[in-house]
């Protein structure tokens, strides 16, 4: 897989310095690793925007309704 070098870096496996603006070709796994670190932009890969899903809004919990007080009458003796 190929990638365009965005930031110059020294390859930890080969010890070679790679200049920005050049193209590098290496394994898919290594290109992904370098892309995740921000050194390489993958060439030929579709630019996919991450899908943002809205989280469902939590409904406010209804407080339990207080039972109405029973009316009592006092008996007069």
PDB file of C-alpha atoms in Angstrom, residues 9-69:
ATOM      1  CA  UNK A   9      10.209  10.754  10.222  1.00  0.00           C
ATOM      2  CA  UNK A  10      12.896   8.145  10.725  1.00  0.00           C
ATOM      3  CA  UNK A  11      11.595   4.615  10.211  1.00  0.00           C
ATOM      4  CA  UNK A  12      12.108   2.608  13.389  1.00  0.00           C
ATOM      5  CA  UNK A  13      12.693  -0.614  11.445  1.00  0.00           C
ATOM      6  CA  UNK A  14      15.012   0.545   8.657  1.00  0.00           C
ATOM      7  CA  UNK A  15      16.562   3.644  10.228  1.00  0.00           C
ATOM      8  CA  UNK A  16      15.893   5.588   6.998  1.00  0.00           C
ATOM      9  CA  UNK A  17      14.646   9.163   7.097  1.00  0.00           C
ATOM     10  CA  UNK A  18      11.554   9.823   4.981  1.00  0.00           C
ATOM     11  CA  UNK A  19      11.000  13.399   3.771  1.00  0.00           C
ATOM     12  CA  UNK A  20       7.597  15.107   3.638  1.00  0.00           C
ATOM     13  CA  UNK A  21       5.997  15.174   0.189  1.00  0.00           C
ATOM     14  CA  UNK A  22       7.481  11.846  -0.893  1.00  0.00           C
ATOM     15  CA  UNK A  23       5.557   8.625  -1.396  1.00  0.00           C
ATOM     16  CA  UNK A  24       6.271   5.489   0.599  1.00  0.00           C
ATOM     17  CA  UNK A  25       5.171   1.952  -0.192  1.00  0.00           C
ATOM     18  CA  UNK A  26       5.006  -0.648   2.553  1.00  0.00           C
ATOM     19  CA  UNK A  27       2.639  -3.170   4.090  1.00  0.00           C
ATOM     20  CA  UNK A  28      -0.969  -2.265   4.867  1.00  0.00           C
ATOM     21  CA  UNK A  29      -0.363  -2.695   8.587  1.00  0.00           C
ATOM     22  CA  UNK A  30       2.690  -0.383   8.606  1.00  0.00           C
ATOM     23  CA  UNK A  31       0.931   2.298   6.523  1.00  0.00           C
ATOM     24  CA  UNK A  32      -2.021   2.214   8.917  1.00  0.00           C
ATOM     25  CA  UNK A  33       0.361   2.513  11.876  1.00  0.00           C
ATOM     26  CA  UNK A  34       2.115   5.524  10.311  1.00  0.00           C
ATOM     27  CA  UNK A  35      -1.218   7.102   9.358  1.00  0.00           C
ATOM     28  CA  UNK A  36      -2.499   6.706  12.921  1.00  0.00           C
ATOM     29  CA  UNK A  37       0.645   8.470  14.159  1.00  0.00           C
ATOM     30  CA  UNK A  38       0.048  11.321  11.682  1.00  0.00           C
ATOM     31  CA  UNK A  39       3.128  10.787   9.512  1.00  0.00           C
ATOM     32  CA  UNK A  40       1.457   9.425   6.390  1.00  0.00           C
ATOM     33  CA  UNK A  41      -1.741   9.995   4.424  1.00  0.00           C
ATOM     34  CA  UNK A  42      -2.921   6.770   2.824  1.00  0.00           C
ATOM     35  CA  UNK A  43      -3.141   7.038  -0.971  1.00  0.00           C
ATOM     36  CA  UNK A  44      -6.073   5.495  -2.739  1.00  0.00           C
ATOM     37  CA  UNK A  45      -8.039   5.037   0.448  1.00  0.00           C
ATOM     38  CA  UNK A  46     -11.522   6.484   0.352  1.00  0.00           C
ATOM     39  CA  UNK A  47     -11.867   9.505   2.570  1.00  0.00           C
ATOM     40  CA  UNK A  48     -14.595   8.503   4.961  1.00  0.00           C
ATOM     41  CA  UNK A  49     -15.989  10.888   7.496  1.00  0.00           C
ATOM     42  CA  UNK A  50     -16.715   9.214  10.810  1.00  0.00           C
ATOM     43  CA  UNK A  51     -20.422   8.774  11.304  1.00  0.00           C
ATOM     44  CA  UNK A  52     -21.650  10.697  14.285  1.00  0.00           C
ATOM     45  CA  UNK A  53     -24.717   9.263  15.898  1.00  0.00           C
ATOM     46  CA  UNK A  54     -26.782  11.306  18.267  1.00  0.00           C
ATOM     47  CA  UNK A  55     -27.167   9.769  21.649  1.00  0.00           C
ATOM     48  CA  UNK A  56     -30.774   9.363  22.639  1.00  0.00           C
ATOM     49  CA  UNK A  57     -31.765  12.038  25.071  1.00  0.00           C
ATOM     50  CA  UNK A  58     -32.464  10.715  28.511  1.00  0.00           C
ATOM     51  CA  UNK A  59     -35.984  11.465  29.526  1.00  0.00           C
ATOM     52  CA  UNK A  60     -36.201  13.197  32.867  1.00  0.00           C
ATOM     53  CA  UNK A  61     -37.383  10.826  35.526  1.00  0.00           C
ATOM     54  CA  UNK A  62     -40.829  11.690  36.711  1.00  0.00           C
ATOM     55  CA  UNK A  63     -41.058  12.009  40.425  1.00  0.00           C
ATOM     56  CA  UNK A  64     -43.632   9.690  41.907  1.00  0.00           C
ATOM     57  CA  UNK A  65     -46.820  11.545  42.510  1.00  0.00           C
ATOM     58  CA  UNK A  66     -47.766  11.869  46.115  1.00  0.00           C
ATOM     59  CA  UNK A  67     -51.090  10.306  46.893  1.00  0.00           C
ATOM     60  CA  UNK A  68     -53.659  12.880  47.859  1.00  0.00           C
ATOM     61  CA  UNK A  69     -54.243  13.044  51.569  1.00  0.00           C
TER      62      UNK A  69
END
